[in-house]
Amino acid sequence: MKLERITLRQIRMPLVHFFETSFSRTYKRDIILVEAQGEGSSGWGEVTAGENPFYNEEWTDSAWMILRDYVAPRVMGRDLESAEDVSPLTAHIRGHKMARGGLETAVWDLAARLDGMPLWKKIGGGARREIPCGVSIGIQDSVEQLLEKIEGELASGYQRIKMKIKPGWDVDVVRRVRERFPTIKLMADANSAYTLADVDRLRQLDDFYLMMIEQPLSHDDIIDHAELQSRLQTPICLDECIRTAHHAEQAVKLHACGIINIKLGRVAGFREAKRVHDIAQAAGIPVWCGGMLEAGVGRAHNIALATLPNFVLPGDVSASKRYWKQDIIQPAVETTARGTIEIRDEPGFGYALDHDYIRSITVREESLG
Ligand code: OSB
Ligand code: MG
């Protein structure tokens, strides 16, 4: 397999509802789609970087430059035995894993299409025909608004609720959610808003039998999480700080977490995501698939990933309509009344691209040949 052309497209999509984390509020997304062409077919990937370097060091504009100037030139025209070969070719680039993952995932999709098989099969997944879904609910303007949102998501069938927390929107808000919904699967994501000095505050969350607390401490720290975990009953789930399989090994060794959230972009694509998955599985640590407010392409890739065997917990992959009035794929991603997404058997990521719609929301395009 050889790539003859790589096309980058930046699309702009308003969110149906703003999404607020401890680091920022987002109203619209600027997303890079990567089309990898070769052997008469196209594979598609989505760069999961945010619009600002607040979740990690990447953002839409940095990813565009890295893809154009560093990632694409290292892969274009090379003889690829399989999609596994892409990640090593770009591993010389420090950081910028979401930019690398944008092309890596596109090549996996291309490889699956060339073999006429679904992407979930190509990556070695298929442990389940439907993936269990939760939702991630951002910080709201009021607790009432949050309770209302949770009510709506539960009515749609979602299996677990994740709420975002930050200092000032934590213990009291979680308490009110628990009082209202005593038996739901509930968890909290802090996106690195705390330090070890907050241990007493974080210990108060043990009262609410949360499934887990996600990434309470620094985005690049594992050691402090290990100390915090030893002082908490609630399992810690690591997100931001697991960027490689080696980080997963270190977290296991230090007992820094009980659960890992795997995001394709954060670890540079399927190859490393599978390695993180395998390390966690061998250590008895369950994983789930995180989300980055993806449009349809990234969403479909996440669905494929979540069919690997150790993705046993409901993830943050949910229906398109929670994010977009119109998604870039057809059909849109929908959930069953059981709070699951059924996998599809079409070649590649399994959905059709809505090219006309993509064209209409494209704000920048560059073809690299
Ligand atoms: O920490 O999981 C996170 C969104 C943007 C950046 C970081 C995170 C999130 C989410 C949303 O929680 C998950 C989703 O619904 O896509
Ligand atoms: Mg998170």
mmCIF file of C-alpha atoms and ligand atoms in Angstrom:
data_model
loop_
_atom_site.group_PDB
_atom_site.id
_atom_site.type_symbol
_atom_site.label_atom_id
_atom_site.label_comp_id
_atom_site.label_asym_id
_atom_site.label_seq_id
_atom_site.Cartn_x
_atom_site.Cartn_y
_atom_site.Cartn_z
ATOM 1 C CA MET A 1 0.000 0.000 0.000
ATOM 2 C CA LYS A 2 1.322 3.407 -1.015
ATOM 3 C CA LEU A 3 -0.162 6.867 -0.343
ATOM 4 C CA GLU A 4 -0.267 9.041 -3.461
ATOM 5 C CA ARG A 5 -2.073 12.020 -2.034
ATOM 6 C CA ILE A 6 -3.050 13.349 1.368
ATOM 7 C CA THR A 7 -5.747 16.011 1.620
ATOM 8 C CA LEU A 8 -6.284 18.100 4.727
ATOM 9 C CA ARG A 9 -9.631 19.803 5.252
ATOM 10 C CA GLN A 10 -10.536 22.041 8.143
ATOM 11 C CA ILE A 11 -14.246 22.062 8.849
ATOM 12 C CA ARG A 12 -16.114 24.373 11.233
ATOM 13 C CA MET A 13 -19.143 23.052 13.121
ATOM 14 C CA PRO A 14 -21.179 24.748 15.843
ATOM 15 C CA LEU A 15 -22.004 22.522 18.821
ATOM 16 C CA VAL A 16 -25.682 22.037 19.660
ATOM 17 C CA HIS A 17 -24.827 23.001 23.259
ATOM 18 C CA PHE A 18 -21.623 24.569 24.604
ATOM 19 C CA PHE A 19 -19.245 22.160 26.332
ATOM 20 C CA GLU A 20 -17.413 23.360 29.428
ATOM 21 C CA THR A 21 -14.517 21.632 31.187
ATOM 22 C CA SER A 22 -12.244 22.864 33.968
ATOM 23 C CA PHE A 23 -10.001 24.371 31.253
ATOM 24 C CA SER A 24 -12.432 26.122 28.854
ATOM 25 C CA ARG A 25 -15.850 26.468 27.257
ATOM 26 C CA THR A 26 -16.282 25.443 23.598
ATOM 27 C CA TYR A 27 -19.110 26.642 21.321
ATOM 28 C CA LYS A 28 -17.847 25.483 17.941
ATOM 29 C CA ARG A 29 -15.306 23.043 16.680
ATOM 30 C CA ASP A 30 -12.567 23.506 14.093
ATOM 31 C CA ILE A 31 -11.748 19.976 13.032
ATOM 32 C CA ILE A 32 -9.149 18.674 10.571
ATOM 33 C CA LEU A 33 -10.199 15.753 8.409
ATOM 34 C CA VAL A 34 -7.410 13.747 6.793
ATOM 35 C CA GLU A 35 -8.066 11.949 3.520
ATOM 36 C CA ALA A 36 -5.375 9.415 2.627
ATOM 37 C CA GLN A 37 -5.519 8.322 -1.015
ATOM 38 C CA GLY A 38 -3.769 5.297 -2.448
ATOM 39 C CA GLU A 39 -4.350 2.193 -4.549
ATOM 40 C CA GLY A 40 -7.467 3.824 -6.030
ATOM 41 C CA SER A 41 -9.240 4.301 -2.717
ATOM 42 C CA SER A 42 -9.484 6.783 0.155
ATOM 43 C CA GLY A 43 -9.269 6.380 3.905
ATOM 44 C CA TRP A 44 -10.406 9.036 6.344
ATOM 45 C CA GLY A 45 -9.142 10.193 9.711
ATOM 46 C CA GLU A 46 -10.053 12.987 12.100
ATOM 47 C CA VAL A 47 -7.623 15.032 14.168
ATOM 48 C CA THR A 48 -8.963 15.210 17.730
ATOM 49 C CA ALA A 49 -7.047 18.322 18.816
ATOM 50 C CA GLY A 50 -9.081 21.132 20.347
ATOM 51 C CA GLU A 51 -9.193 24.710 19.138
ATOM 52 C CA ASN A 52 -6.723 25.782 21.842
ATOM 53 C CA PRO A 53 -3.733 24.089 23.542
ATOM 54 C CA PHE A 54 -5.616 23.591 26.831
ATOM 55 C CA TYR A 55 -6.409 19.844 26.986
ATOM 56 C CA ASN A 56 -2.899 19.057 25.785
ATOM 57 C CA GLU A 57 -0.250 20.989 23.846
ATOM 58 C CA GLU A 58 -1.952 20.620 20.466
ATOM 59 C CA TRP A 59 -4.572 22.700 18.721
ATOM 60 C CA THR A 60 -6.105 22.818 15.244
ATOM 61 C CA ASP A 61 -3.495 25.121 13.715
ATOM 62 C CA SER A 62 -0.502 23.287 15.192
ATOM 63 C CA ALA A 63 -1.892 19.978 13.954
ATOM 64 C CA TRP A 64 -2.297 21.397 10.436
ATOM 65 C CA MET A 65 1.345 22.495 10.306
ATOM 66 C CA ILE A 66 2.677 19.274 11.795
ATOM 67 C CA LEU A 67 0.616 17.174 9.393
ATOM 68 C CA ARG A 68 1.643 19.191 6.356
ATOM 69 C CA ASP A 69 5.321 19.692 7.166
ATOM 70 C CA TYR A 70 6.274 16.612 9.198
ATOM 71 C CA VAL A 71 3.727 13.784 9.190
ATOM 72 C CA ALA A 72 2.643 13.653 5.540
ATOM 73 C CA PRO A 73 6.183 13.885 4.081
ATOM 74 C CA ARG A 74 7.318 10.941 6.216
ATOM 75 C CA VAL A 75 4.556 8.618 5.022
ATOM 76 C CA MET A 76 3.735 9.729 1.473
ATOM 77 C CA GLY A 77 5.011 7.404 -1.235
ATOM 78 C CA ARG A 78 6.473 4.902 1.208
ATOM 79 C CA ASP A 79 5.774 1.212 0.757
ATOM 80 C CA LEU A 80 3.490 0.297 3.628
ATOM 81 C CA GLU A 81 3.248 -3.370 4.526
ATOM 82 C CA SER A 82 0.232 -2.503 6.693
ATOM 83 C CA ALA A 83 -1.254 0.403 8.638
ATOM 84 C CA GLU A 84 1.000 -0.683 11.528
ATOM 85 C CA ASP A 85 3.901 0.899 9.620
ATOM 86 C CA VAL A 86 2.594 4.471 9.841
ATOM 87 C CA SER A 87 3.221 5.116 13.530
ATOM 88 C CA PRO A 88 6.945 4.155 13.480
ATOM 89 C CA LEU A 89 7.483 6.369 10.408
ATOM 90 C CA THR A 90 6.301 9.427 12.346
ATOM 91 C CA ALA A 91 7.570 8.454 15.815
ATOM 92 C CA HIS A 92 10.590 10.727 15.364
ATOM 93 C CA ILE A 93 8.226 13.673 15.932
ATOM 94 C CA ARG A 94 8.066 14.632 19.599
ATOM 95 C CA GLY A 95 4.552 15.166 20.929
ATOM 96 C CA HIS A 96 1.864 16.190 18.403
ATOM 97 C CA LYS A 97 0.254 12.772 18.699
ATOM 98 C CA MET A 98 -3.180 13.971 17.632
ATOM 99 C CA ALA A 99 -1.704 15.270 14.368
ATOM 100 C CA ARG A 100 0.079 11.933 13.886
ATOM 101 C CA GLY A 101 -3.074 10.032 14.803
ATOM 102 C CA GLY A 102 -5.099 11.910 12.182
ATOM 103 C CA LEU A 103 -3.116 10.291 9.374
ATOM 104 C CA GLU A 104 -2.543 6.991 11.170
ATOM 105 C CA THR A 105 -6.255 6.367 11.627
ATOM 106 C CA ALA A 106 -6.930 7.391 8.004
ATOM 107 C CA VAL A 107 -4.482 4.743 6.800
ATOM 108 C CA TRP A 108 -6.148 2.073 8.977
ATOM 109 C CA ASP A 109 -9.444 3.015 7.350
ATOM 110 C CA LEU A 110 -7.843 2.858 3.901
ATOM 111 C CA ALA A 111 -6.305 -0.541 4.646
ATOM 112 C CA ALA A 112 -9.666 -1.882 5.829
ATOM 113 C CA ARG A 113 -11.405 -0.585 2.700
ATOM 114 C CA LEU A 114 -8.760 -2.067 0.392
ATOM 115 C CA ASP A 115 -9.356 -5.438 2.084
ATOM 116 C CA GLY A 116 -13.144 -4.953 1.928
ATOM 117 C CA MET A 117 -13.469 -5.452 5.681
ATOM 118 C CA PRO A 118 -14.857 -3.366 8.517
ATOM 119 C CA LEU A 119 -12.341 -1.307 10.451
ATOM 120 C CA TRP A 120 -13.232 -3.044 13.729
ATOM 121 C CA LYS A 121 -12.123 -6.325 12.182
ATOM 122 C CA LYS A 122 -8.962 -4.821 10.689
ATOM 123 C CA ILE A 123 -7.773 -3.616 14.096
ATOM 124 C CA GLY A 124 -8.477 -6.992 15.702
ATOM 125 C CA GLY A 125 -11.685 -5.941 17.456
ATOM 126 C CA GLY A 126 -15.156 -7.424 17.290
ATOM 127 C CA ALA A 127 -15.413 -8.638 20.877
ATOM 128 C CA ARG A 128 -18.949 -7.166 20.957
ATOM 129 C CA ARG A 129 -21.640 -6.281 18.414
ATOM 130 C CA GLU A 130 -22.730 -3.201 20.324
ATOM 131 C CA ILE A 131 -20.708 -0.893 22.488
ATOM 132 C CA PRO A 132 -21.979 0.387 25.853
ATOM 133 C CA CYS A 133 -22.408 4.175 25.923
ATOM 134 C CA GLY A 134 -22.182 6.838 28.555
ATOM 135 C CA VAL A 135 -22.279 10.611 28.195
ATOM 136 C CA SER A 136 -19.930 13.356 29.289
ATOM 137 C CA ILE A 137 -21.827 16.377 30.599
ATOM 138 C CA GLY A 138 -19.978 19.654 30.876
ATOM 139 C CA ILE A 139 -20.089 22.232 33.635
ATOM 140 C CA GLN A 140 -23.428 24.049 33.421
ATOM 141 C CA ASP A 141 -24.582 27.515 34.403
ATOM 142 C CA SER A 142 -26.611 26.071 37.294
ATOM 143 C CA VAL A 143 -27.048 22.807 39.186
ATOM 144 C CA GLU A 144 -30.712 22.715 38.078
ATOM 145 C CA GLN A 145 -29.577 22.775 34.470
ATOM 146 C CA LEU A 146 -27.157 19.905 35.157
ATOM 147 C CA LEU A 147 -29.857 17.805 36.858
ATOM 148 C CA GLU A 148 -32.178 18.402 33.928
ATOM 149 C CA LYS A 149 -29.516 17.343 31.437
ATOM 150 C CA ILE A 150 -28.760 14.173 33.375
ATOM 151 C CA GLU A 151 -32.455 13.356 33.491
ATOM 152 C CA GLY A 152 -32.690 13.706 29.711
ATOM 153 C CA GLU A 153 -29.645 11.527 29.043
ATOM 154 C CA LEU A 154 -30.907 8.787 31.364
ATOM 155 C CA ALA A 155 -34.264 8.889 29.597
ATOM 156 C CA SER A 156 -32.388 8.315 26.315
ATOM 157 C CA GLY A 157 -30.969 5.126 27.838
ATOM 158 C CA TYR A 158 -27.327 6.102 28.431
ATOM 159 C CA GLN A 159 -25.667 3.694 30.844
ATOM 160 C CA ARG A 160 -23.493 6.060 32.824
ATOM 161 C CA ILE A 161 -23.165 9.759 33.472
ATOM 162 C CA LYS A 162 -19.871 11.578 33.613
ATOM 163 C CA MET A 163 -19.953 15.078 35.014
ATOM 164 C CA LYS A 164 -17.147 17.585 34.754
ATOM 165 C CA ILE A 165 -15.823 19.040 37.994
ATOM 166 C CA LYS A 166 -13.439 21.842 38.991
ATOM 167 C CA PRO A 167 -12.710 23.675 42.253
ATOM 168 C CA GLY A 168 -15.975 25.439 43.116
ATOM 169 C CA TRP A 169 -18.052 22.959 41.069
ATOM 170 C CA ASP A 170 -17.345 19.691 42.808
ATOM 171 C CA VAL A 171 -18.358 18.227 46.180
ATOM 172 C CA ASP A 172 -21.609 20.173 46.618
ATOM 173 C CA VAL A 173 -22.678 19.602 43.019
ATOM 174 C CA VAL A 174 -21.847 15.883 43.098
ATOM 175 C CA ARG A 175 -23.799 15.605 46.363
ATOM 176 C CA ARG A 176 -26.888 17.115 44.753
ATOM 177 C CA VAL A 177 -26.589 14.839 41.734
ATOM 178 C CA ARG A 178 -26.278 11.799 44.031
ATOM 179 C CA GLU A 179 -29.262 12.859 46.121
ATOM 180 C CA ARG A 180 -31.378 13.127 42.999
ATOM 181 C CA PHE A 181 -30.005 9.984 41.286
ATOM 182 C CA PRO A 182 -28.929 7.619 44.086
ATOM 183 C CA THR A 183 -28.314 4.506 41.983
ATOM 184 C CA ILE A 184 -26.975 5.619 38.597
ATOM 185 C CA LYS A 185 -23.467 4.860 37.381
ATOM 186 C CA LEU A 186 -21.826 8.229 38.012
ATOM 187 C CA MET A 187 -18.280 9.515 37.624
ATOM 188 C CA ALA A 188 -16.461 12.849 37.651
ATOM 189 C CA ASP A 189 -13.753 14.241 35.353
ATOM 190 C CA ALA A 190 -11.529 17.056 36.666
ATOM 191 C CA ASN A 191 -9.279 17.538 33.617
ATOM 192 C CA SER A 192 -6.237 18.181 35.845
ATOM 193 C CA ALA A 193 -7.835 20.929 37.940
ATOM 194 C CA TYR A 194 -6.405 19.804 41.317
ATOM 195 C CA THR A 195 -3.100 19.204 43.071
ATOM 196 C CA LEU A 196 -2.093 16.914 45.917
ATOM 197 C CA ALA A 197 -2.796 19.833 48.260
ATOM 198 C CA ASP A 198 -6.505 19.198 47.509
ATOM 199 C CA VAL A 199 -6.456 15.637 48.823
ATOM 200 C CA ASP A 200 -8.923 16.356 51.628
ATOM 201 C CA ARG A 201 -11.407 17.868 49.218
ATOM 202 C CA LEU A 202 -11.023 14.973 46.785
ATOM 203 C CA ARG A 203 -11.475 12.470 49.647
ATOM 204 C CA GLN A 204 -14.899 13.976 50.289
ATOM 205 C CA LEU A 205 -15.915 12.578 46.903
ATOM 206 C CA ASP A 206 -15.485 9.061 48.363
ATOM 207 C CA ASP A 207 -18.899 9.576 50.007
ATOM 208 C CA PHE A 208 -20.699 9.399 46.672
ATOM 209 C CA TYR A 209 -19.569 5.940 45.454
ATOM 210 C CA LEU A 210 -18.465 7.281 42.090
ATOM 211 C CA MET A 211 -17.306 4.681 39.554
ATOM 212 C CA MET A 212 -14.104 6.687 39.203
ATOM 213 C CA ILE A 213 -12.524 10.137 39.324
ATOM 214 C CA GLU A 214 -10.897 10.978 36.011
ATOM 215 C CA GLN A 215 -7.570 12.837 35.776
ATOM 216 C CA PRO A 216 -7.760 14.870 38.990
ATOM 217 C CA LEU A 217 -4.097 15.954 38.927
ATOM 218 C CA SER A 218 -1.624 17.373 36.446
ATOM 219 C CA HIS A 219 -1.911 16.434 32.766
ATOM 220 C CA ASP A 220 1.652 15.080 32.730
ATOM 221 C CA ASP A 221 1.901 13.504 36.167
ATOM 222 C CA ILE A 222 1.701 9.855 37.186
ATOM 223 C CA ILE A 223 3.592 9.867 40.498
ATOM 224 C CA ASP A 224 1.228 12.238 42.336
ATOM 225 C CA HIS A 225 -1.732 10.243 41.056
ATOM 226 C CA ALA A 226 -0.183 7.153 42.656
ATOM 227 C CA GLU A 227 0.008 8.948 45.984
ATOM 228 C CA LEU A 228 -3.531 10.261 45.650
ATOM 229 C CA GLN A 229 -4.842 6.804 44.706
ATOM 230 C CA SER A 230 -3.348 5.365 47.888
ATOM 231 C CA ARG A 231 -5.410 7.896 49.866
ATOM 232 C CA LEU A 232 -8.715 7.538 47.964
ATOM 233 C CA GLN A 233 -11.255 4.727 47.921
ATOM 234 C CA THR A 234 -12.654 5.818 44.573
ATOM 235 C CA PRO A 235 -10.668 4.433 41.640
ATOM 236 C CA ILE A 236 -8.684 6.999 39.672
ATOM 237 C CA CYS A 237 -9.055 6.885 35.891
ATOM 238 C CA LEU A 238 -6.175 8.383 33.924
ATOM 239 C CA ASP A 239 -6.838 10.298 30.712
ATOM 240 C CA GLU A 240 -4.427 13.137 29.811
ATOM 241 C CA CYS A 241 -1.262 11.584 31.224
ATOM 242 C CA ILE A 242 -1.447 8.240 29.362
ATOM 243 C CA ARG A 243 0.043 9.240 26.006
ATOM 244 C CA THR A 244 2.023 6.059 25.326
ATOM 245 C CA ALA A 245 1.940 2.392 26.232
ATOM 246 C CA HIS A 246 4.993 3.056 28.376
ATOM 247 C CA HIS A 247 2.980 5.552 30.437
ATOM 248 C CA ALA A 248 0.385 2.829 30.947
ATOM 249 C CA GLU A 249 3.139 0.489 32.180
ATOM 250 C CA GLN A 250 4.389 3.147 34.582
ATOM 251 C CA ALA A 251 0.869 3.800 35.889
ATOM 252 C CA VAL A 252 0.390 0.064 36.463
ATOM 253 C CA LYS A 253 3.734 -0.271 38.220
ATOM 254 C CA LEU A 254 2.981 2.655 40.561
ATOM 255 C CA HIS A 255 -0.696 1.728 41.145
ATOM 256 C CA ALA A 256 -1.590 5.216 39.962
ATOM 257 C CA CYS A 257 -5.036 4.263 38.651
ATOM 258 C CA GLY A 258 -7.676 1.543 38.593
ATOM 259 C CA ILE A 259 -9.038 2.417 35.163
ATOM 260 C CA ILE A 260 -7.702 3.935 31.933
ATOM 261 C CA ASN A 261 -9.537 6.077 29.410
ATOM 262 C CA ILE A 262 -8.100 5.482 25.921
ATOM 263 C CA LYS A 263 -8.361 8.195 23.287
ATOM 264 C CA LEU A 264 -7.074 7.474 19.807
ATOM 265 C CA GLY A 265 -5.644 10.924 19.151
ATOM 266 C CA ARG A 266 -3.999 11.294 22.543
ATOM 267 C CA VAL A 267 -1.892 8.167 21.885
ATOM 268 C CA ALA A 268 -1.249 8.853 18.154
ATOM 269 C CA GLY A 269 -3.666 6.298 16.701
ATOM 270 C CA PHE A 270 -4.717 2.660 16.665
ATOM 271 C CA ARG A 271 -1.307 1.052 16.970
ATOM 272 C CA GLU A 272 -0.479 2.660 20.307
ATOM 273 C CA ALA A 273 -4.110 2.512 21.488
ATOM 274 C CA LYS A 274 -4.021 -1.271 21.059
ATOM 275 C CA ARG A 275 -0.754 -1.458 23.010
ATOM 276 C CA VAL A 276 -2.238 0.582 25.877
ATOM 277 C CA HIS A 277 -5.299 -1.673 25.760
ATOM 278 C CA ASP A 278 -3.155 -4.826 25.974
ATOM 279 C CA ILE A 279 -1.048 -3.554 28.874
ATOM 280 C CA ALA A 280 -4.153 -2.574 30.828
ATOM 281 C CA GLN A 281 -5.806 -5.911 30.085
ATOM 282 C CA ALA A 282 -2.762 -7.869 31.283
ATOM 283 C CA ALA A 283 -2.775 -5.803 34.496
ATOM 284 C CA GLY A 284 -6.491 -6.350 35.134
ATOM 285 C CA ILE A 285 -7.282 -2.689 34.502
ATOM 286 C CA PRO A 286 -10.509 -2.090 32.544
ATOM 287 C CA VAL A 287 -10.533 0.603 29.859
ATOM 288 C CA TRP A 288 -13.149 2.694 28.093
ATOM 289 C CA CYS A 289 -13.112 4.882 25.014
ATOM 290 C CA GLY A 290 -12.892 8.615 25.671
ATOM 291 C CA GLY A 291 -14.204 11.331 23.379
ATOM 292 C CA MET A 292 -12.969 14.690 22.117
ATOM 293 C CA LEU A 293 -16.269 16.106 20.776
ATOM 294 C CA GLU A 294 -15.629 14.285 17.516
ATOM 295 C CA ALA A 295 -17.497 14.671 14.268
ATOM 296 C CA GLY A 296 -18.639 11.509 12.507
ATOM 297 C CA VAL A 297 -15.282 10.235 11.274
ATOM 298 C CA GLY A 298 -13.619 10.318 14.682
ATOM 299 C CA ARG A 299 -16.784 8.972 16.267
ATOM 300 C CA ALA A 300 -16.827 6.000 13.884
ATOM 301 C CA HIS A 301 -13.151 5.266 14.605
ATOM 302 C CA ASN A 302 -13.939 5.325 18.337
ATOM 303 C CA ILE A 303 -16.741 2.813 17.831
ATOM 304 C CA ALA A 304 -14.318 0.436 16.107
ATOM 305 C CA LEU A 305 -11.759 0.869 18.896
ATOM 306 C CA ALA A 306 -14.365 0.128 21.575
ATOM 307 C CA THR A 307 -14.916 -3.369 20.164
ATOM 308 C CA LEU A 308 -11.532 -4.517 21.526
ATOM 309 C CA PRO A 309 -12.084 -6.973 24.383
ATOM 310 C CA ASN A 310 -10.965 -4.893 27.383
ATOM 311 C CA PHE A 311 -13.292 -1.958 26.598
ATOM 312 C CA VAL A 312 -15.703 -3.291 29.197
ATOM 313 C CA LEU A 313 -16.903 0.019 30.667
ATOM 314 C CA PRO A 314 -19.331 2.456 29.000
ATOM 315 C CA GLY A 315 -17.338 5.139 27.181
ATOM 316 C CA ASP A 316 -17.870 8.756 26.131
ATOM 317 C CA VAL A 317 -18.937 7.794 22.618
ATOM 318 C CA SER A 318 -22.561 8.823 22.119
ATOM 319 C CA ALA A 319 -25.076 9.838 19.453
ATOM 320 C CA SER A 320 -24.193 12.449 16.810
ATOM 321 C CA LYS A 321 -27.252 14.520 17.653
ATOM 322 C CA ARG A 322 -25.903 15.322 21.120
ATOM 323 C CA TYR A 323 -23.223 17.385 19.366
ATOM 324 C CA TRP A 324 -24.385 18.324 15.874
ATOM 325 C CA LYS A 325 -27.508 19.454 14.109
ATOM 326 C CA GLN A 326 -26.072 17.641 11.121
ATOM 327 C CA ASP A 327 -23.139 15.210 11.193
ATOM 328 C CA ILE A 328 -20.649 14.696 8.335
ATOM 329 C CA ILE A 329 -21.501 10.995 8.003
ATOM 330 C CA GLN A 330 -24.608 9.116 6.955
ATOM 331 C CA PRO A 331 -26.421 7.779 8.767
ATOM 332 C CA ALA A 332 -25.639 9.768 11.901
ATOM 333 C CA VAL A 333 -24.453 7.714 14.887
ATOM 334 C CA GLU A 334 -27.475 6.637 16.910
ATOM 335 C CA THR A 335 -27.909 4.770 20.142
ATOM 336 C CA THR A 336 -30.312 1.958 20.995
ATOM 337 C CA ALA A 337 -32.814 2.205 23.858
ATOM 338 C CA ARG A 338 -30.316 0.030 25.778
ATOM 339 C CA GLY A 339 -27.752 2.818 25.624
ATOM 340 C CA THR A 340 -25.524 1.104 23.084
ATOM 341 C CA ILE A 341 -24.226 1.740 19.576
ATOM 342 C CA GLU A 342 -24.482 -1.164 17.165
ATOM 343 C CA ILE A 343 -21.422 -1.789 15.016
ATOM 344 C CA ARG A 344 -21.706 -1.835 11.244
ATOM 345 C CA ASP A 345 -20.283 -4.302 8.736
ATOM 346 C CA GLU A 346 -19.560 -1.992 5.797
ATOM 347 C CA PRO A 347 -15.885 -1.785 4.737
ATOM 348 C CA GLY A 348 -13.772 0.788 6.576
ATOM 349 C CA PHE A 349 -15.244 2.852 9.380
ATOM 350 C CA GLY A 350 -18.700 1.795 8.313
ATOM 351 C CA TYR A 351 -20.529 5.053 7.518
ATOM 352 C CA ALA A 352 -20.821 7.081 4.308
ATOM 353 C CA LEU A 353 -19.288 10.563 4.144
ATOM 354 C CA ASP A 354 -21.619 13.432 3.335
ATOM 355 C CA HIS A 355 -19.256 15.089 0.853
ATOM 356 C CA ASP A 356 -21.618 17.935 -0.027
ATOM 357 C CA TYR A 357 -22.055 18.884 3.592
ATOM 358 C CA ILE A 358 -18.308 18.590 4.248
ATOM 359 C CA ARG A 359 -17.631 20.897 1.294
ATOM 360 C CA SER A 360 -20.123 23.436 2.612
ATOM 361 C CA ILE A 361 -18.419 23.690 6.027
ATOM 362 C CA THR A 362 -14.796 23.520 4.818
ATOM 363 C CA VAL A 363 -12.849 26.663 5.714
ATOM 364 C CA ARG A 364 -9.412 25.503 4.531
ATOM 365 C CA GLU A 365 -8.192 22.736 2.236
ATOM 366 C CA GLU A 366 -4.751 21.639 1.104
ATOM 367 C CA SER A 367 -3.785 18.706 -1.043
ATOM 368 C CA LEU A 368 -0.329 17.190 -0.626
ATOM 369 C CA GLY A 369 0.799 15.049 -3.536
HETATM 370 O O1 OSB B 1 -11.467 14.962 29.288
HETATM 371 O O2 OSB B 1 -12.682 13.527 28.361
HETATM 372 C C1 OSB B 1 -12.239 14.671 28.404
HETATM 373 C C2 OSB B 1 -13.942 16.788 25.714
HETATM 374 C C3 OSB B 1 -12.902 17.589 25.321
HETATM 375 C C4 OSB B 1 -11.689 17.465 25.939
HETATM 376 C C5 OSB B 1 -11.501 16.522 26.964
HETATM 377 C C6 OSB B 1 -12.554 15.706 27.356
HETATM 378 C C7 OSB B 1 -13.793 15.873 26.739
HETATM 379 C C8 OSB B 1 -14.966 15.126 27.135
HETATM 380 C C9 OSB B 1 -16.076 15.010 26.114
HETATM 381 O O3 OSB B 1 -15.167 14.683 28.234
HETATM 382 C C10 OSB B 1 -16.261 13.637 25.600
HETATM 383 C C11 OSB B 1 -17.190 13.660 24.415
HETATM 384 O O4 OSB B 1 -18.397 13.740 24.640
HETATM 385 O O5 OSB B 1 -16.706 13.620 23.273
HETATM 386 MG MG MG B 2 -11.094 13.315 30.514
#
